[in-house]
Amino acid sequence: MTTLKFTVDSALLGELGERLVEKVHYALVELVKNSYDADARHVTVKFIENDSGINEIHIIDDGVGMNFADVQAYWMHIATTNKLSSDVSQKYGRPKTGSKGIGRFCCRRLGKKLTLITTGKSGNKYEKTDVTFRWVDFKPGTKVTDIECKGNQQTFKTGETGTTLIISELADEWSTRGYNYLKRQLAVLAANRGARRSGFNEDPGFNILLEAPGFEGEIRDLRADLIKAGWGTLRASISKSHKAVYELDALRIGKRTIVAEKRFTHLSDIKLEIGIMILEKDRMRDTSLVSMGTLNEILPEWGGVQIRSKGFRVYPYGDDDWLNIDEDRSYRRGTPSNELQAFAATLRGVNPQRALLNLASMKNYIGNVEIGSEAKGFVMKANREGFLHSKEFDELVEFVRFGINWATIYYDFYLRENFREEADQSRIAFQESMGAIIESPKIVEAAVSYIDKEFKNLVSSLPAKQRQPVSKAFYNATEAIITHEQSNKEELRHLRLVASTSTLLLVFSHEIRALLGLLDDISSQIILLKKKLPEDQANKSEAISNRLKDVKDKFKDLLKMTSLFSIASQKEEPKILALRERADKTVSMFDLIRKRYSIDINSDGIQNSVMVGPIYEAELYSILLNLLSNSIKSVIAHGGVRKIYLAAIKDGKKVSLRVMDTGIGLDPNKDNRIFLPFKADQNGKLYSALEKRLNPEDKYVVGTGSGLGLSIVKEILSARNGDIKIMPPDKEWHAIMEITL
């Protein structure tokens, strides 16, 4: 019996290396993937240039390498199945990126000559093997097994593993486009910033450095490029004086810096670098590096802000929501800290109370917080899973979130500027079609007028029976547009006033805090002076000091109230609250006006045991402040006996709170429109009477009303399954407002 054997013609290598890999940049990507599969931490791709141009490519990695037996069994074996038998890398457990065993023949696509230099472990020794392949020797018509590849083998007691590929006599196909493709493909691998996989050593991540003379940047760190490619890059550090300095470089925003007012007294030797990745093409600074498809592939696995302590990654930070970003997004917490509210108010169009509603998902932030060797107070848990809770860690969270929140405010500004430009472009295009310049406030009116003319031309061609109903529907639609536009203009005018007031409140709070510090200094000086004064003068100085203390305490109470409305605490949850305690505190906020106008405000009708909620404390205060403020205005405007009484009745799970006053009165059959936005004093009898009886200096304390107070109260109550209504007056009380919680 005769047996036959397959032989392999050298032409096969051309098919594998050139037909399967059409472009040189595809081939180079495959070779870098081999470094990834070999558990390399760093790989450098060098395009070496001489006087005649680029003539060599070096791919240098620090992976596990190969000993001589590995080279013989795997590298020299065409289409080996070793990657199929083990689909993860041996050291770090990385999912392998190749499986066909033909990656090495990509070298043939890149150049005519390849030198392989690799060092791997063999027992306790290191074996270095270098082999040269001249692909022109593998001519069609010759057998692959007949071609000899010359090399050297050396053994060392010590050494470092890794592989270097030197490809020379290159194909002259490189272009900027091919180089950009290379960067995009390698960015996915470079996104690996460290991982732990069960049963393997901790993966420290994969770093790629490109050195390419003649291409943009010459030397490119792909991980740094990735962080710079998104909408913005945030960097920050803690100075020696414990001040946090932040820098944002963002699309259309440019470079911006801020120094936080707060000192992070427990932090030192801390810095961060975070890329802000928004999954929209027009919100990327470098689309040549990261396509939307690439970004969608990267972020689910490698997105998140990691912590590195003294160069090593600390788990699970970055895999979890340690910065409470997704939690805040889920609760729609849009209000930043007092300091950042004041900052947001300086940016055109940004609402300081809603500036964080465009916070991106936790995985959209990709980068590191570096804790240096001089940092104190960060102690690892016994199981090495994160740090023990400490003041230092709390401050670290606050430090990072301040920067992310600040960048988010700028992102909100960026979006609003984009919308404004789009509106302007639409207006310009419309003006061109109209052949006339139209002012922005009149754009809707002009557009409706233009549509009206075009409609009349079109409708004239319809049969008479169809003309009337179509014309009526068109008229109703355009009338609705015009009415809605007028309503929006009025609402915007009021909201501007409200926003201005909010900004002034932030400035006021900031300045008052500075004054409180001054009061402390004065009190201290008076106490020191008292010891040097005669007894009678010392007693007077003590009385002055006590009065200053009372003033300071009053200001502190007021500041606590303003902070409830200017800061949406990220840790606050709706709670069950004691109604009487909040009612008494609200009454105390009006002490100045109450005493000046002899207003008797009595909350004895609320028992101490009455509880309401769950509700945010700020919501409850907003309800009480609005109701009391309205009653105070009403009793001043009416004159005579000025009394306000608060009473609460518990009925099952419901609590009914009544606010009764002797003011100008409310009719439940006529006055229910006061719950609509911007309907302050619709009958025109409150503010005209109020102005006559107010001292001039109190106009700014009582105000003229925005028309939003009761509509806000109604919305809060509606969200909490409550209600508000006007009750019929009785003999003593001219107005009774009842809320149900």
PDB file of C-alpha atoms in Angstrom, residues 43-218:
ATOM      1  CA  VAL A  43       4.844  47.892  23.807  1.00  0.00           C
ATOM      2  CA  THR A  44       6.686  50.463  21.720  1.00  0.00           C
ATOM      3  CA  VAL A  45       6.148  50.717  17.977  1.00  0.00           C
ATOM      4  CA  LYS A  46       9.003  52.627  16.327  1.00  0.00           C
ATOM      5  CA  PHE A  47       9.172  53.765  12.754  1.00  0.00           C
ATOM      6  CA  ILE A  48      12.942  54.127  12.216  1.00  0.00           C
ATOM      7  CA  GLU A  49      13.929  56.703   9.603  1.00  0.00           C
ATOM      8  CA  ASN A  50      17.193  57.147   7.786  1.00  0.00           C
ATOM      9  CA  ASP A  51      18.235  59.595   5.065  1.00  0.00           C
ATOM     10  CA  SER A  52      16.220  57.745   2.454  1.00  0.00           C
ATOM     11  CA  GLY A  53      13.039  57.701   4.561  1.00  0.00           C
ATOM     12  CA  ILE A  54      11.390  55.149   6.842  1.00  0.00           C
ATOM     13  CA  ASN A  55      13.095  51.790   6.383  1.00  0.00           C
ATOM     14  CA  GLU A  56      12.429  49.823   9.591  1.00  0.00           C
ATOM     15  CA  ILE A  57       9.631  49.148  12.043  1.00  0.00           C
ATOM     16  CA  HIS A  58      10.512  47.948  15.548  1.00  0.00           C
ATOM     17  CA  ILE A  59       7.862  46.374  17.792  1.00  0.00           C
ATOM     18  CA  ILE A  60       9.294  45.981  21.297  1.00  0.00           C
ATOM     19  CA  ASP A  61       7.331  44.469  24.188  1.00  0.00           C
ATOM     20  CA  ASP A  62       8.003  43.246  27.736  1.00  0.00           C
ATOM     21  CA  GLY A  63       5.693  40.229  27.556  1.00  0.00           C
ATOM     22  CA  VAL A  64       6.452  36.660  28.591  1.00  0.00           C
ATOM     23  CA  GLY A  65       8.498  36.097  25.426  1.00  0.00           C
ATOM     24  CA  MET A  66       9.456  32.665  24.081  1.00  0.00           C
ATOM     25  CA  ASN A  67      12.237  30.265  24.944  1.00  0.00           C
ATOM     26  CA  PHE A  68      13.887  28.236  22.171  1.00  0.00           C
ATOM     27  CA  ALA A  69      11.383  25.368  22.483  1.00  0.00           C
ATOM     28  CA  ASP A  70       8.469  27.800  22.144  1.00  0.00           C
ATOM     29  CA  VAL A  71       9.971  29.321  19.004  1.00  0.00           C
ATOM     30  CA  GLN A  72      10.420  25.850  17.546  1.00  0.00           C
ATOM     31  CA  ALA A  73       6.955  24.574  18.527  1.00  0.00           C
ATOM     32  CA  TYR A  74       4.816  27.655  17.952  1.00  0.00           C
ATOM     33  CA  TRP A  75       6.523  30.385  15.937  1.00  0.00           C
ATOM     34  CA  MET A  76       7.894  27.966  13.343  1.00  0.00           C
ATOM     35  CA  HIS A  77       4.628  26.014  13.166  1.00  0.00           C
ATOM     36  CA  ILE A  78       2.168  27.402  10.606  1.00  0.00           C
ATOM     37  CA  ALA A  79      -1.422  27.841  11.852  1.00  0.00           C
ATOM     38  CA  THR A  80      -0.652  26.489  15.311  1.00  0.00           C
ATOM     39  CA  THR A  81      -3.649  25.836  17.564  1.00  0.00           C
ATOM     40  CA  ASN A  82      -2.090  26.879  20.872  1.00  0.00           C
ATOM     41  CA  LYS A  83      -4.377  29.929  21.111  1.00  0.00           C
ATOM     42  CA  LEU A  84      -7.425  27.773  20.563  1.00  0.00           C
ATOM     43  CA  SER A  85      -6.447  25.340  23.329  1.00  0.00           C
ATOM     44  CA  SER A  86      -5.937  28.239  25.743  1.00  0.00           C
ATOM     45  CA  ASP A  87      -8.070  31.281  24.945  1.00  0.00           C
ATOM     46  CA  VAL A  88      -6.665  33.445  27.768  1.00  0.00           C
ATOM     47  CA  SER A  89      -3.101  34.604  28.363  1.00  0.00           C
ATOM     48  CA  GLN A  90      -1.019  32.601  30.828  1.00  0.00           C
ATOM     49  CA  LYS A  91      -0.004  35.357  33.273  1.00  0.00           C
ATOM     50  CA  TYR A  92      -2.859  37.889  33.473  1.00  0.00           C
ATOM     51  CA  GLY A  93      -5.743  35.874  32.009  1.00  0.00           C
ATOM     52  CA  ARG A  94      -6.390  38.366  29.200  1.00  0.00           C
ATOM     53  CA  PRO A  95      -8.875  37.154  26.577  1.00  0.00           C
ATOM     54  CA  LYS A  96      -6.667  36.482  23.555  1.00  0.00           C
ATOM     55  CA  THR A  97      -7.228  38.629  20.502  1.00  0.00           C
ATOM     56  CA  GLY A  98      -5.961  36.143  17.880  1.00  0.00           C
ATOM     57  CA  SER A  99      -6.689  32.502  17.166  1.00  0.00           C
ATOM     58  CA  LYS A 100      -5.584  31.582  13.631  1.00  0.00           C
ATOM     59  CA  GLY A 101      -1.835  31.260  14.339  1.00  0.00           C
ATOM     60  CA  ILE A 102      -0.895  33.319  11.267  1.00  0.00           C
ATOM     61  CA  GLY A 103      -0.202  36.686  12.899  1.00  0.00           C
ATOM     62  CA  ARG A 104       3.551  36.332  12.368  1.00  0.00           C
ATOM     63  CA  PHE A 105       3.086  36.269   8.595  1.00  0.00           C
ATOM     64  CA  CYS A 106       1.689  39.805   8.781  1.00  0.00           C
ATOM     65  CA  CYS A 107       5.376  40.751   8.987  1.00  0.00           C
ATOM     66  CA  ARG A 108       5.699  39.646   5.339  1.00  0.00           C
ATOM     67  CA  ARG A 109       3.014  42.204   4.411  1.00  0.00           C
ATOM     68  CA  LEU A 110       5.016  44.980   6.104  1.00  0.00           C
ATOM     69  CA  GLY A 111       8.506  44.275   4.731  1.00  0.00           C
ATOM     70  CA  LYS A 112      10.771  41.791   3.010  1.00  0.00           C
ATOM     71  CA  LYS A 113      12.902  40.984   6.043  1.00  0.00           C
ATOM     72  CA  LEU A 114      12.071  40.120   9.671  1.00  0.00           C
ATOM     73  CA  THR A 115      14.376  39.706  12.646  1.00  0.00           C
ATOM     74  CA  LEU A 116      12.832  38.028  15.705  1.00  0.00           C
ATOM     75  CA  ILE A 117      14.579  38.612  19.055  1.00  0.00           C
ATOM     76  CA  THR A 118      12.804  36.997  21.996  1.00  0.00           C
ATOM     77  CA  THR A 119      13.681  36.008  25.572  1.00  0.00           C
ATOM     78  CA  GLY A 120      11.597  33.561  27.588  1.00  0.00           C
ATOM     79  CA  LYS A 121      12.069  31.519  30.731  1.00  0.00           C
ATOM     80  CA  SER A 122      13.150  27.888  30.636  1.00  0.00           C
ATOM     81  CA  GLY A 123      13.062  26.550  34.174  1.00  0.00           C
ATOM     82  CA  ASN A 124      15.129  28.963  36.281  1.00  0.00           C
ATOM     83  CA  LYS A 125      17.068  30.288  33.300  1.00  0.00           C
ATOM     84  CA  TYR A 126      16.439  32.778  30.519  1.00  0.00           C
ATOM     85  CA  GLU A 127      16.779  31.725  26.899  1.00  0.00           C
ATOM     86  CA  LYS A 128      17.318  34.324  24.201  1.00  0.00           C
ATOM     87  CA  THR A 129      16.650  33.391  20.593  1.00  0.00           C
ATOM     88  CA  ASP A 130      17.142  35.554  17.516  1.00  0.00           C
ATOM     89  CA  VAL A 131      16.135  34.426  14.039  1.00  0.00           C
ATOM     90  CA  THR A 132      16.199  36.219  10.692  1.00  0.00           C
ATOM     91  CA  PHE A 133      13.543  35.573   8.029  1.00  0.00           C
ATOM     92  CA  ARG A 134      14.050  36.766   4.460  1.00  0.00           C
ATOM     93  CA  TRP A 135      10.653  36.373   2.874  1.00  0.00           C
ATOM     94  CA  VAL A 136      12.096  36.538  -0.641  1.00  0.00           C
ATOM     95  CA  ASP A 137      13.686  33.148   0.054  1.00  0.00           C
ATOM     96  CA  PHE A 138      10.219  31.606   0.296  1.00  0.00           C
ATOM     97  CA  LYS A 139       9.676  31.534  -3.467  1.00  0.00           C
ATOM     98  CA  PRO A 140       6.693  29.874  -5.128  1.00  0.00           C
ATOM     99  CA  GLY A 141       7.714  26.397  -6.246  1.00  0.00           C
ATOM    100  CA  THR A 142       9.830  25.742  -3.132  1.00  0.00           C
ATOM    101  CA  LYS A 143       8.720  23.809  -0.062  1.00  0.00           C
ATOM    102  CA  VAL A 144       8.357  25.743   3.188  1.00  0.00           C
ATOM    103  CA  THR A 145      10.112  22.917   5.036  1.00  0.00           C
ATOM    104  CA  ASP A 146      13.164  23.205   2.784  1.00  0.00           C
ATOM    105  CA  ILE A 147      13.902  26.851   3.626  1.00  0.00           C
ATOM    106  CA  GLU A 148      16.370  27.356   6.462  1.00  0.00           C
ATOM    107  CA  CYS A 149      16.126  30.365   8.790  1.00  0.00           C
ATOM    108  CA  LYS A 150      19.388  31.137  10.555  1.00  0.00           C
ATOM    109  CA  GLY A 151      19.514  32.231  14.162  1.00  0.00           C
ATOM    110  CA  ASN A 152      21.314  32.155  17.498  1.00  0.00           C
ATOM    111  CA  GLN A 153      20.436  30.798  20.923  1.00  0.00           C
ATOM    112  CA  GLN A 154      21.876  31.986  24.277  1.00  0.00           C
ATOM    113  CA  THR A 155      21.169  31.044  27.899  1.00  0.00           C
ATOM    114  CA  PHE A 156      21.465  33.413  30.923  1.00  0.00           C
ATOM    115  CA  LYS A 157      20.982  33.034  34.665  1.00  0.00           C
ATOM    116  CA  THR A 158      19.230  36.392  34.914  1.00  0.00           C
ATOM    117  CA  GLY A 159      17.355  38.528  32.455  1.00  0.00           C
ATOM    118  CA  GLU A 160      14.026  40.022  31.408  1.00  0.00           C
ATOM    119  CA  THR A 161      11.433  38.462  29.154  1.00  0.00           C
ATOM    120  CA  GLY A 162      10.070  40.132  26.043  1.00  0.00           C
ATOM    121  CA  THR A 163       9.993  40.114  22.274  1.00  0.00           C
ATOM    122  CA  THR A 164      11.317  42.498  19.617  1.00  0.00           C
ATOM    123  CA  LEU A 165      10.344  42.324  15.958  1.00  0.00           C
ATOM    124  CA  ILE A 166      12.478  44.290  13.492  1.00  0.00           C
ATOM    125  CA  ILE A 167      10.866  44.593  10.071  1.00  0.00           C
ATOM    126  CA  SER A 168      12.998  46.067   7.304  1.00  0.00           C
ATOM    127  CA  GLU A 169      12.920  46.673   3.544  1.00  0.00           C
ATOM    128  CA  LEU A 170       9.433  48.067   4.077  1.00  0.00           C
ATOM    129  CA  ALA A 171       6.478  48.281   1.759  1.00  0.00           C
ATOM    130  CA  ASP A 172       6.100  51.943   0.785  1.00  0.00           C
ATOM    131  CA  GLU A 173       2.416  52.276   1.632  1.00  0.00           C
ATOM    132  CA  TRP A 174       2.332  54.313   4.833  1.00  0.00           C
ATOM    133  CA  SER A 175       0.158  57.422   4.918  1.00  0.00           C
ATOM    134  CA  THR A 176      -1.410  59.682   7.517  1.00  0.00           C
ATOM    135  CA  ARG A 177      -4.720  57.894   6.946  1.00  0.00           C
ATOM    136  CA  GLY A 178      -3.127  54.501   7.625  1.00  0.00           C
ATOM    137  CA  TYR A 179      -1.389  55.852  10.710  1.00  0.00           C
ATOM    138  CA  ASN A 180      -4.697  57.197  12.054  1.00  0.00           C
ATOM    139  CA  TYR A 181      -6.342  53.815  11.471  1.00  0.00           C
ATOM    140  CA  LEU A 182      -3.506  52.219  13.433  1.00  0.00           C
ATOM    141  CA  LYS A 183      -4.122  54.562  16.377  1.00  0.00           C
ATOM    142  CA  ARG A 184      -7.883  53.893  16.377  1.00  0.00           C
ATOM    143  CA  GLN A 185      -7.437  50.136  16.448  1.00  0.00           C
ATOM    144  CA  LEU A 186      -4.743  50.170  19.105  1.00  0.00           C
ATOM    145  CA  ALA A 187      -6.742  52.554  21.320  1.00  0.00           C
ATOM    146  CA  VAL A 188      -8.994  49.631  22.308  1.00  0.00           C
ATOM    147  CA  LEU A 189      -5.978  47.731  23.667  1.00  0.00           C
ATOM    148  CA  ALA A 190      -4.458  50.842  25.252  1.00  0.00           C
ATOM    149  CA  ALA A 191      -7.693  51.369  27.188  1.00  0.00           C
ATOM    150  CA  ASN A 192      -6.770  48.384  29.401  1.00  0.00           C
ATOM    151  CA  ARG A 193      -5.811  50.270  32.559  1.00  0.00           C
ATOM    152  CA  GLY A 194      -5.640  47.276  34.878  1.00  0.00           C
ATOM    153  CA  ALA A 195      -7.853  44.390  35.930  1.00  0.00           C
ATOM    154  CA  ARG A 196      -7.985  41.402  38.278  1.00  0.00           C
ATOM    155  CA  ARG A 197      -9.080  38.013  36.998  1.00  0.00           C
ATOM    156  CA  SER A 198      -9.591  35.018  39.231  1.00  0.00           C
ATOM    157  CA  GLY A 199      -6.666  32.610  39.221  1.00  0.00           C
ATOM    158  CA  PHE A 200      -4.204  34.995  37.537  1.00  0.00           C
ATOM    159  CA  ASN A 201      -1.756  37.718  38.485  1.00  0.00           C
ATOM    160  CA  GLU A 202      -3.170  41.243  38.585  1.00  0.00           C
ATOM    161  CA  ASP A 203      -3.148  42.783  35.103  1.00  0.00           C
ATOM    162  CA  PRO A 204      -1.376  46.185  35.387  1.00  0.00           C
ATOM    163  CA  GLY A 205      -2.745  47.370  32.047  1.00  0.00           C
ATOM    164  CA  PHE A 206      -1.383  47.725  28.520  1.00  0.00           C
ATOM    165  CA  ASN A 207       0.565  50.803  27.444  1.00  0.00           C
ATOM    166  CA  ILE A 208       1.344  51.585  23.805  1.00  0.00           C
ATOM    167  CA  LEU A 209       3.913  54.143  22.699  1.00  0.00           C
ATOM    168  CA  LEU A 210       4.166  55.148  19.033  1.00  0.00           C
ATOM    169  CA  GLU A 211       7.296  56.786  17.680  1.00  0.00           C
ATOM    170  CA  ALA A 212       6.802  57.871  14.097  1.00  0.00           C
ATOM    171  CA  PRO A 213       8.963  60.663  12.631  1.00  0.00           C
ATOM    172  CA  GLY A 214       7.021  62.670  10.078  1.00  0.00           C
ATOM    173  CA  PHE A 215       3.603  61.878  11.565  1.00  0.00           C
ATOM    174  CA  GLU A 216       1.778  64.285  13.867  1.00  0.00           C
ATOM    175  CA  GLY A 217       3.159  64.250  17.391  1.00  0.00           C
ATOM    176  CA  GLU A 218       6.269  62.159  16.606  1.00  0.00           C
TER     177      GLU A 218
END
